[in-house]
């Protein structure tokens, strides 16, 4: 299996793992939900987890891969405010936790680019 064939499946696996984590251990995700959103943090945690699972399924299927990859890129942009909130909330924690929270912020860029690359490689395939 070539690198371009593995890439969408690896991205799908990452999203599936994150989606399952949202349901298996929702409390840490609840804490990252920005306060201005309507509804409860748990609702947003579960909605985000469900979206990640749906994106993973879409990426795994060649017929829906391009659309799912573009949606995943948008999703990664959309969850960035939660990562910013986490970094702000953790700014007074011990150095390793603070480093992890702030380190997540620039990681959104390669995730967006990865998803866009999967979409680009899926063009013309049905």
Tab-separated table of C-alpha atoms in Angstrom:
chain	number	residue	atom	x	y	z
A	1	UNK	CA	0.000	0.000	0.000
A	2	UNK	CA	1.452	3.339	-1.060
A	3	UNK	CA	1.815	6.366	1.154
A	4	UNK	CA	-1.052	8.156	-0.645
A	5	UNK	CA	-3.287	5.125	-0.048
A	6	UNK	CA	-2.369	4.943	3.657
A	7	UNK	CA	-2.726	8.664	4.355
A	8	UNK	CA	-6.555	8.839	4.339
A	9	UNK	CA	-6.764	5.700	6.448
A	10	UNK	CA	-4.305	7.070	8.989
A	11	UNK	CA	-6.272	10.320	9.189
A	12	UNK	CA	-9.475	8.288	9.560
A	13	UNK	CA	-7.848	6.326	12.386
A	14	UNK	CA	-6.790	9.508	14.175
A	15	UNK	CA	-10.298	10.934	13.935
A	16	UNK	CA	-11.915	7.644	14.983
A	17	UNK	CA	-9.663	7.405	18.049
A	18	UNK	CA	-10.443	10.994	19.005
A	19	UNK	CA	-14.157	10.403	18.470
A	20	UNK	CA	-14.169	7.327	20.683
A	21	UNK	CA	-12.212	9.242	23.347
A	22	UNK	CA	-14.923	11.920	23.420
A	23	UNK	CA	-17.445	9.261	24.463
A	24	UNK	CA	-15.166	7.118	26.642
A	25	UNK	CA	-13.752	10.003	28.702
A	26	UNK	CA	-15.791	13.157	28.008
A	27	UNK	CA	-14.834	15.212	31.074
A	28	UNK	CA	-11.490	16.560	29.760
A	29	UNK	CA	-13.170	17.566	26.503
A	30	UNK	CA	-16.020	19.284	28.379
A	31	UNK	CA	-13.460	21.575	29.997
A	32	UNK	CA	-12.260	22.840	26.597
A	33	UNK	CA	-15.680	23.973	25.357
A	34	UNK	CA	-15.802	27.781	25.115
A	35	UNK	CA	-18.383	29.214	27.510
A	36	UNK	CA	-20.231	31.348	24.973
A	37	UNK	CA	-21.682	28.388	23.108
A	38	UNK	CA	-25.345	27.507	23.679
A	39	UNK	CA	-26.164	24.240	25.394
A	40	UNK	CA	-24.041	22.207	27.748
A	41	UNK	CA	-20.371	21.400	27.291
A	42	UNK	CA	-21.232	17.675	27.330
A	43	UNK	CA	-23.563	18.135	24.357
A	44	UNK	CA	-20.739	19.795	22.424
A	45	UNK	CA	-18.305	17.068	23.493
A	46	UNK	CA	-20.609	14.347	22.225
A	47	UNK	CA	-21.420	16.279	19.030
A	48	UNK	CA	-17.716	16.741	18.357
A	49	UNK	CA	-17.056	13.049	18.987
A	50	UNK	CA	-19.888	12.050	16.656
A	51	UNK	CA	-18.549	14.416	13.988
A	52	UNK	CA	-15.093	12.866	14.290
A	53	UNK	CA	-16.541	9.370	13.917
A	54	UNK	CA	-18.573	10.438	10.874
A	55	UNK	CA	-15.525	12.079	9.307
A	56	UNK	CA	-13.478	8.936	9.935
A	57	UNK	CA	-16.103	6.805	8.209
A	58	UNK	CA	-16.234	9.210	5.267
A	59	UNK	CA	-12.452	9.178	4.902
A	60	UNK	CA	-12.351	5.391	4.941
A	61	UNK	CA	-14.635	5.133	1.909
A	62	UNK	CA	-13.116	6.182	-1.428
A	63	UNK	CA	-16.458	7.447	-2.754
A	64	UNK	CA	-16.884	9.952	0.110
A	65	UNK	CA	-13.212	10.608	0.815
A	66	UNK	CA	-12.849	14.009	-0.881
A	67	UNK	CA	-15.935	15.494	0.783
A	68	UNK	CA	-15.008	14.036	4.166
A	69	UNK	CA	-11.432	15.295	3.869
A	70	UNK	CA	-12.602	18.830	3.105
A	71	UNK	CA	-15.047	18.616	6.016
A	72	UNK	CA	-12.225	17.355	8.258
A	73	UNK	CA	-10.088	20.364	7.306
A	74	UNK	CA	-12.979	22.659	8.250
A	75	UNK	CA	-13.526	20.680	11.462
A	76	UNK	CA	-9.869	21.140	12.475
A	77	UNK	CA	-10.250	24.886	11.967
A	78	UNK	CA	-13.544	24.875	13.875
A	79	UNK	CA	-12.151	23.190	16.986
A	80	UNK	CA	-9.186	25.558	17.203
A	81	UNK	CA	-10.977	27.854	19.703
A	82	UNK	CA	-11.307	24.891	22.097
A	83	UNK	CA	-7.550	24.335	21.870
A	84	UNK	CA	-6.938	28.031	22.544
A	85	UNK	CA	-9.238	27.846	25.583
A	86	UNK	CA	-7.366	24.801	26.863
A	87	UNK	CA	-4.016	26.568	26.484
A	88	UNK	CA	-5.345	29.633	28.306
A	89	UNK	CA	-6.870	27.535	31.077
A	90	UNK	CA	-3.664	25.532	31.509
A	91	UNK	CA	-1.236	28.457	31.480
A	92	UNK	CA	-0.649	28.108	35.258
A	93	UNK	CA	-0.310	24.325	35.315
A	94	UNK	CA	3.013	22.504	35.651
A	95	UNK	CA	5.397	22.963	32.717
A	96	UNK	CA	4.717	19.596	30.992
A	97	UNK	CA	0.944	20.167	30.929
A	98	UNK	CA	1.354	23.771	29.851
A	99	UNK	CA	3.736	22.680	27.077
A	100	UNK	CA	1.256	20.042	25.875
A	101	UNK	CA	-1.610	22.539	25.806
A	102	UNK	CA	0.360	25.215	23.957
A	103	UNK	CA	2.016	22.616	21.729
A	104	UNK	CA	-1.370	21.543	20.399
A	105	UNK	CA	-2.021	24.963	18.881
A	106	UNK	CA	0.442	24.836	15.973
A	107	UNK	CA	-0.460	21.181	15.329
A	108	UNK	CA	-3.786	22.288	13.874
A	109	UNK	CA	-1.985	23.630	10.792
A	110	UNK	CA	-0.512	20.271	9.696
A	111	UNK	CA	-3.839	18.582	10.420
A	112	UNK	CA	-5.647	21.026	8.113
A	113	UNK	CA	-2.967	20.589	5.448
A	114	UNK	CA	-3.104	16.798	5.800
A	115	UNK	CA	-6.865	16.774	5.315
A	116	UNK	CA	-6.577	19.096	2.296
A	117	UNK	CA	-3.908	16.832	0.814
A	118	UNK	CA	-6.173	13.811	1.226
A	119	UNK	CA	-8.950	15.730	-0.553
A	120	UNK	CA	-6.608	16.740	-3.359
A	121	UNK	CA	-5.411	13.152	-3.842
A	122	UNK	CA	-9.014	11.938	-3.861
A	123	UNK	CA	-9.976	14.231	-6.771
A	124	UNK	CA	-11.181	12.376	-9.786
A	125	UNK	CA	-11.667	9.121	-7.895
A	126	UNK	CA	-15.108	7.708	-7.362
